[in-house]
mmCIF file of C-alpha atoms in Angstrom:
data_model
loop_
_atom_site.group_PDB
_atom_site.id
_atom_site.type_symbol
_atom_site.label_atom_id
_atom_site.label_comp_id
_atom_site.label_asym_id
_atom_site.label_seq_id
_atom_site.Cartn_x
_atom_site.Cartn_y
_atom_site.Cartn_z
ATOM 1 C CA UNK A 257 -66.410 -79.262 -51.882
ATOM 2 C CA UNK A 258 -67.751 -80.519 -55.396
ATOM 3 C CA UNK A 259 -71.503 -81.606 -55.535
ATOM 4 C CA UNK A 260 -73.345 -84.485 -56.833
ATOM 5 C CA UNK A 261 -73.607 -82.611 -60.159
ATOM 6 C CA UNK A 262 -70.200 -81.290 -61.016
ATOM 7 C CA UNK A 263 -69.085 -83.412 -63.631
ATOM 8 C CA UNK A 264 -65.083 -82.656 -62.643
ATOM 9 C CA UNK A 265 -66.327 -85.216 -60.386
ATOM 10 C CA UNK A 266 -65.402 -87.552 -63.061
ATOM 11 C CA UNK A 267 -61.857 -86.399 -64.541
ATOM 12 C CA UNK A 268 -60.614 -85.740 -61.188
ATOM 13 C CA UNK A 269 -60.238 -89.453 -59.107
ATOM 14 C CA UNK A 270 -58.550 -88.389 -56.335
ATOM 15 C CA UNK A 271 -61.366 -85.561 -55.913
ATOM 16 C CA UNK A 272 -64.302 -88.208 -56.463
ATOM 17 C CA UNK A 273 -63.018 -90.597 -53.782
ATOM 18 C CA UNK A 274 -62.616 -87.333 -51.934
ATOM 19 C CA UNK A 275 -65.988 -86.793 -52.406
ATOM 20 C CA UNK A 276 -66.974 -90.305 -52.140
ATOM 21 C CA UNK A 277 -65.461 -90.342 -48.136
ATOM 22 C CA UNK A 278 -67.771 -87.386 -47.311
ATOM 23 C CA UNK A 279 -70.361 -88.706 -48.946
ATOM 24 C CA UNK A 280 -70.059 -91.993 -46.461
ATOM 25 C CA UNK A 281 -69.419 -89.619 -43.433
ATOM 26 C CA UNK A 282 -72.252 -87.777 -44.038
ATOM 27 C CA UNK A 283 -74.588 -90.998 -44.044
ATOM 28 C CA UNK A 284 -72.835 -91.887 -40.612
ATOM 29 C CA UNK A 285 -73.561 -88.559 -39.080
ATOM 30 C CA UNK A 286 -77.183 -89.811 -40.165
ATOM 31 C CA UNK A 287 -77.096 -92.975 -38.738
ATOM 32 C CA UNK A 288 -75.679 -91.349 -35.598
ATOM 33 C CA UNK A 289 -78.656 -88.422 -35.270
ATOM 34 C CA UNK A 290 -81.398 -91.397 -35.846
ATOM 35 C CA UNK A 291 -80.766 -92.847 -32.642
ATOM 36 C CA UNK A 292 -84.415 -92.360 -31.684
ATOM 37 C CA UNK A 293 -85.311 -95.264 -33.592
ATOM 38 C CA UNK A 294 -82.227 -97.983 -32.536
ATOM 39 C CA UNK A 295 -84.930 -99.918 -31.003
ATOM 40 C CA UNK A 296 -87.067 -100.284 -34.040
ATOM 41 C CA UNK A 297 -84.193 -100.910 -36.749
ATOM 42 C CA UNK A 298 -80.678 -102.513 -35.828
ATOM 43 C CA UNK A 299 -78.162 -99.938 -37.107
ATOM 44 C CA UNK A 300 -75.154 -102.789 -37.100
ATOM 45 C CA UNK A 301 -75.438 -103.347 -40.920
ATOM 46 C CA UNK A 302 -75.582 -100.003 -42.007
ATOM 47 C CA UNK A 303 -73.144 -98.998 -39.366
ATOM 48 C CA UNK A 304 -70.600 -101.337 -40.844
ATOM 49 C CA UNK A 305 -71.694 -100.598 -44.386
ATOM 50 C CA UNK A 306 -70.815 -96.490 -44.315
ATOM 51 C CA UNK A 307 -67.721 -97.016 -41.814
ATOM 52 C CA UNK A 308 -66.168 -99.684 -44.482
ATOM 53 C CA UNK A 309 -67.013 -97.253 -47.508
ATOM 54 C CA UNK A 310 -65.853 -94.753 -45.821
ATOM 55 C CA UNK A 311 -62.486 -96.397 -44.777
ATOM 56 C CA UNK A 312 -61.858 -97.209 -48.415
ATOM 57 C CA UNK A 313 -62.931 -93.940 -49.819
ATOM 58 C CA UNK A 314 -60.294 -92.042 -47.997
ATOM 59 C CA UNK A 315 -57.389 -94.265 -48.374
ATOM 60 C CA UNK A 316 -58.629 -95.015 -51.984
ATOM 61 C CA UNK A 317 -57.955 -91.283 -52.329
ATOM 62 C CA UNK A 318 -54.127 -91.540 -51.733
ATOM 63 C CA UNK A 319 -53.763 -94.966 -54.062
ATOM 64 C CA UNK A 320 -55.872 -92.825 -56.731
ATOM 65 C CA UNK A 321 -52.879 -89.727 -55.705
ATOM 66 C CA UNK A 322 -49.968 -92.296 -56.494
ATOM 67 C CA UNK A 323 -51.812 -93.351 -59.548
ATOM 68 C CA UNK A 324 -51.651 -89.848 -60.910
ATOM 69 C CA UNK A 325 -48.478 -88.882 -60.040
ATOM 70 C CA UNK A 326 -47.230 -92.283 -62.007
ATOM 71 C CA UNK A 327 -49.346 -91.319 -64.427
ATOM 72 C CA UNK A 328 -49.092 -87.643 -65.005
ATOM 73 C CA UNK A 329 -45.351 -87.598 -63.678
ATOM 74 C CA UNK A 330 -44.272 -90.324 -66.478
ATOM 75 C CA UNK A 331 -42.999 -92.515 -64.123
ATOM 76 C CA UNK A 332 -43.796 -95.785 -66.272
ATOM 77 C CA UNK A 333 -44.799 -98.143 -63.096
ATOM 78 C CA UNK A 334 -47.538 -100.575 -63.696
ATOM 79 C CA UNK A 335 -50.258 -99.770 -62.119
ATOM 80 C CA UNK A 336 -50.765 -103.219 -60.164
ATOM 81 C CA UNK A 337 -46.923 -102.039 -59.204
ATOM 82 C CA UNK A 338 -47.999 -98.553 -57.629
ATOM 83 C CA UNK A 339 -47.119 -97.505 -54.172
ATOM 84 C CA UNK A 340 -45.712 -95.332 -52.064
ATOM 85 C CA UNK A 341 -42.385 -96.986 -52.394
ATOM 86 C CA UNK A 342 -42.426 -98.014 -56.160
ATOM 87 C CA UNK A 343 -43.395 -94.251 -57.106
ATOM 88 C CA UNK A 344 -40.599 -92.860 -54.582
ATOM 89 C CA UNK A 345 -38.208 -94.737 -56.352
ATOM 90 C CA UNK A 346 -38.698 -93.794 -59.350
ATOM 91 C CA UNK A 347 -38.715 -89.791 -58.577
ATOM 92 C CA UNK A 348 -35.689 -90.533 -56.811
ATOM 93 C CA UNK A 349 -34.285 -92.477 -59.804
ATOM 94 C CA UNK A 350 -35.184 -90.025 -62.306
ATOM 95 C CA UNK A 351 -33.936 -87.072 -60.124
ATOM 96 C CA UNK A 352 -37.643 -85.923 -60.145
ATOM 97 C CA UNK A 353 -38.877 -83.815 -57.265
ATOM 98 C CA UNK A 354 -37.719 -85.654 -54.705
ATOM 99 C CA UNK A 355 -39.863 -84.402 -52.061
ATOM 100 C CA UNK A 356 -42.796 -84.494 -53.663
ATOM 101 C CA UNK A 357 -43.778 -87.478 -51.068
ATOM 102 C CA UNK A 358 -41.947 -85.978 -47.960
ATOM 103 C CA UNK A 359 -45.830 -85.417 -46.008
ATOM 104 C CA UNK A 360 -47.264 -88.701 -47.076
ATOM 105 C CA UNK A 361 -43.991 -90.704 -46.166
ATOM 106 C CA UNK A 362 -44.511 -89.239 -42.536
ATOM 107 C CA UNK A 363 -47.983 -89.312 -42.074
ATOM 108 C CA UNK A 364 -47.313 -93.320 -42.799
ATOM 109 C CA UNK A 365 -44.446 -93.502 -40.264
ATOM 110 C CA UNK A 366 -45.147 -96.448 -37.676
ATOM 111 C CA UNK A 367 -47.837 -94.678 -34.954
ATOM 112 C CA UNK A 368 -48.784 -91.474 -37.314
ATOM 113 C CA UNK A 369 -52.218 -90.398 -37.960
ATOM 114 C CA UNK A 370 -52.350 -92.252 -41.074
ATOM 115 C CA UNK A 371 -50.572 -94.724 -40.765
ATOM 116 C CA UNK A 372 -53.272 -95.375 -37.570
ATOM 117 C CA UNK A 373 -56.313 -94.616 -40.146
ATOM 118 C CA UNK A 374 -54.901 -97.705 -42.104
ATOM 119 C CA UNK A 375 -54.377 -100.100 -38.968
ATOM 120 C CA UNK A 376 -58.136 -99.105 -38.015
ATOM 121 C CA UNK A 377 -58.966 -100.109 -41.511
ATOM 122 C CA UNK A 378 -57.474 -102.943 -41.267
ATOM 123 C CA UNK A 379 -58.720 -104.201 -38.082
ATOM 124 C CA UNK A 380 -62.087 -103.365 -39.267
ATOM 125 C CA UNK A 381 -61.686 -105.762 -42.083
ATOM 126 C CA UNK A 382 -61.077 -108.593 -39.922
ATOM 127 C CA UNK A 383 -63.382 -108.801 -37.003
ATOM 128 C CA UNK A 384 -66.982 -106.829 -36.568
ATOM 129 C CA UNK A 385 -66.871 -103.372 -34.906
ATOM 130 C CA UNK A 386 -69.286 -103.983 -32.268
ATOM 131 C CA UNK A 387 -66.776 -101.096 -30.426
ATOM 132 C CA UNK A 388 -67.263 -98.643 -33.097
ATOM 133 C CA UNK A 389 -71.047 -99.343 -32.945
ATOM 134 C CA UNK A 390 -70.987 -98.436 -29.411
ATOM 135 C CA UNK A 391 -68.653 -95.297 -30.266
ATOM 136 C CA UNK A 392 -71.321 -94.092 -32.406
ATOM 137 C CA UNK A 393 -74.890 -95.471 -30.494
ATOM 138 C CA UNK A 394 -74.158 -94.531 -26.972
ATOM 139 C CA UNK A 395 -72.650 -92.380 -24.687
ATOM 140 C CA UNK A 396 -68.851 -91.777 -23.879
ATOM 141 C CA UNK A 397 -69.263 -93.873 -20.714
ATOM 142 C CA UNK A 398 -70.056 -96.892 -22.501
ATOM 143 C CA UNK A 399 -66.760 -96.435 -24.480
ATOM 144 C CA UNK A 400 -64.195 -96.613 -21.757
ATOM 145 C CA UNK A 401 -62.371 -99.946 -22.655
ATOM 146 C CA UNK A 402 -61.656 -99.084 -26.106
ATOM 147 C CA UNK A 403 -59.665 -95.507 -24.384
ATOM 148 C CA UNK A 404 -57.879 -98.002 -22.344
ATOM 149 C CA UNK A 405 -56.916 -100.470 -24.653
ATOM 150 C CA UNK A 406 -52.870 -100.799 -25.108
ATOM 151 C CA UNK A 407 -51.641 -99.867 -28.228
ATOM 152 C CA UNK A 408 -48.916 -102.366 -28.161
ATOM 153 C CA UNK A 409 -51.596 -105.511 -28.243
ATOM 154 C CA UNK A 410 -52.297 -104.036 -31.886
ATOM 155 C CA UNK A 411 -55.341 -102.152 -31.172
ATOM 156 C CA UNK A 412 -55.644 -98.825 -32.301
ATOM 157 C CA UNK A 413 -59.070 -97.557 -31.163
ATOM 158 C CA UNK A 414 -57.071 -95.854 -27.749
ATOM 159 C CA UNK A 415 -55.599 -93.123 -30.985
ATOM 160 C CA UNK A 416 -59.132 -92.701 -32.031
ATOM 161 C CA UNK A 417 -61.257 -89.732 -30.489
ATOM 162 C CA UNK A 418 -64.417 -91.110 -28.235
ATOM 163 C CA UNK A 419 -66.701 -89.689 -31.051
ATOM 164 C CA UNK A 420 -65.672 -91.812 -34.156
ATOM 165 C CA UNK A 421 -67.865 -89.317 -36.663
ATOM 166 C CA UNK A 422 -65.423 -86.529 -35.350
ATOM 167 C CA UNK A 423 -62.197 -88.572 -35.494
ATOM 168 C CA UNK A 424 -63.261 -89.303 -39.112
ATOM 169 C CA UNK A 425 -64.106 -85.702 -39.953
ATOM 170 C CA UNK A 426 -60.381 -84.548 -39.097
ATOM 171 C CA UNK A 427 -58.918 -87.440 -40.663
ATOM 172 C CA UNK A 428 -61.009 -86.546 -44.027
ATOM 173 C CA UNK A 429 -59.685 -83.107 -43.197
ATOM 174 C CA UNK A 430 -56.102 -84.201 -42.816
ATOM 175 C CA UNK A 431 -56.142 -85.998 -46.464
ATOM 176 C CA UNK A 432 -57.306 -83.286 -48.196
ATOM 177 C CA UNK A 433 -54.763 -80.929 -46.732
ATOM 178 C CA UNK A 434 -52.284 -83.804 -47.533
ATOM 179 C CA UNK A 435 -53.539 -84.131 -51.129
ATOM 180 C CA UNK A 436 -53.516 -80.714 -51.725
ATOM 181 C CA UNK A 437 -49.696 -80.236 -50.521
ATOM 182 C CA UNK A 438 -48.650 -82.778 -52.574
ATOM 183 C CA UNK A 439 -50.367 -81.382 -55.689
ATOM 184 C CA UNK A 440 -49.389 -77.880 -55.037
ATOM 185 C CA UNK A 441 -45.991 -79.400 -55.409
ATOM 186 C CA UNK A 442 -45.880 -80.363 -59.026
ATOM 187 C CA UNK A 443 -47.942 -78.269 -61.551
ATOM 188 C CA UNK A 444 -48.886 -81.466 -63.776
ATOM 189 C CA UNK A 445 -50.989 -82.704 -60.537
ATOM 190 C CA UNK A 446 -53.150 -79.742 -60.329
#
C-alpha cells in the first residue's frame, strides 16, 4: 500500500484512486469506532460524505484502468467514449489481447460482486442511506430489514455483509486483485 508521501502516487491513477478508496474506508472505520460520542455529534453527514467518496474512489479506479489501457494500449477511443464495451471492441477489433477484460466483464455480469458494488452506488446516489447509517451505528439486530429485503424490488443491501466497513474492505480487496490481473496481463499496464 503506497503512503501519503510516495509521489508514484501521482503517475500511477489507478493506484491513487486505489489509495484514495482506503483512504475513505479508513475515515469510516473512524466514524464507526467514535460511537461514544453519536449523541453529542450527528454522524449522518460525515457518514454519507466517506461512504460516497469511497463509492467513487473504487469504481473511479476501474474507469481510471480503462483509461490506461486506451491509453497505453493505443486504442485511439476518446476518452468521453471509454468503457468497458468501447475498449473491448477495440482489442477485439485490433486482434489485441482479447482477454485482457475476461475478469472485469464477469465481475460486471447482472448479480456479480461488482456489478452489486455499482447498483449500491447507485442507489446511494439517489435516496439518503439512513440503512447504511444504521449498518454502521448500531448493532446487527437493528439491521434485519435490509438482510430481508428482496433483491428483485432493486435493492441490493440483502448482497451486502451486516457490517458495511467489512463488506467494503473485501470489495477494496477484490479491485485490487482485479486490477492487478488485468495489468499482469499486458506488460505496457504495469
Amino acid at each position: 500500500m503506497a503512503s501519503n508521501s510516495d509521489s508514484s502516487l501521482l503517475t500511477d491513477r489507478v493506484e491513487f484512486k486505489l489509495f484514495a478508496a482506503q483512504n475513505h474506508l479508513n475515515k469510516l472505520q473512524e466514524i464507526k469506532i467514535d460511537q461514544r460520542n453519536v449523541d453529542k455529534v450527528d454522524p449522518r453527514v460525515p457518514l454519507e460524505l466517506e461512504i460516497d467518496c469511497f463509492l467513487s474512489q473504487i469504481l473511479g479506479a476501474v474507469d481510471c484502468l480503462l483509461i490506461l489501457i486506451n491509453t497505453r494500449l493505443d486504442l485511439g477511443i476518446s476518452i468521453e467514449k471509454v468503457d468497458l464495451a468501447t475498449i473491448q471492441s477495440a482489442l477485439n477489433a485490433g486482434t489485441k489481447n482479447i482477454g485482457l477484460l475476461t475478469e472485469l466483464r464477469e465481475a460486471l455480469e447482472h448479480n456479480s460482486w461488482l456489478w452489486i458494488l455499482r447498483e449500491f452506488r447507485n442507489q446511494t446516489m439517489q435516496r439518503p442511506s439512513k440503512e447504511v447509517q444504521d449498518f454502521l451505528l448500531e448493532d446487527s439486530a437493528t439491521s434485519t430489514s435490509l438482510k430481508n429485503q428482496n433483491i428483485s424490488t432493486g435493492n441490493y443491501d440483502e448482497y451486502i455483509n451486516k457490517n458495511l466497513v467489512a463488506y467494503f474492505e473485501r470489495s477494496l480487496g477484490r479491485v485490487r486483485e482485479l486490477i492487478d490481473i488485468i495489468r499482469m496481463k499486458d506488460s505496457l499496464l504495469k
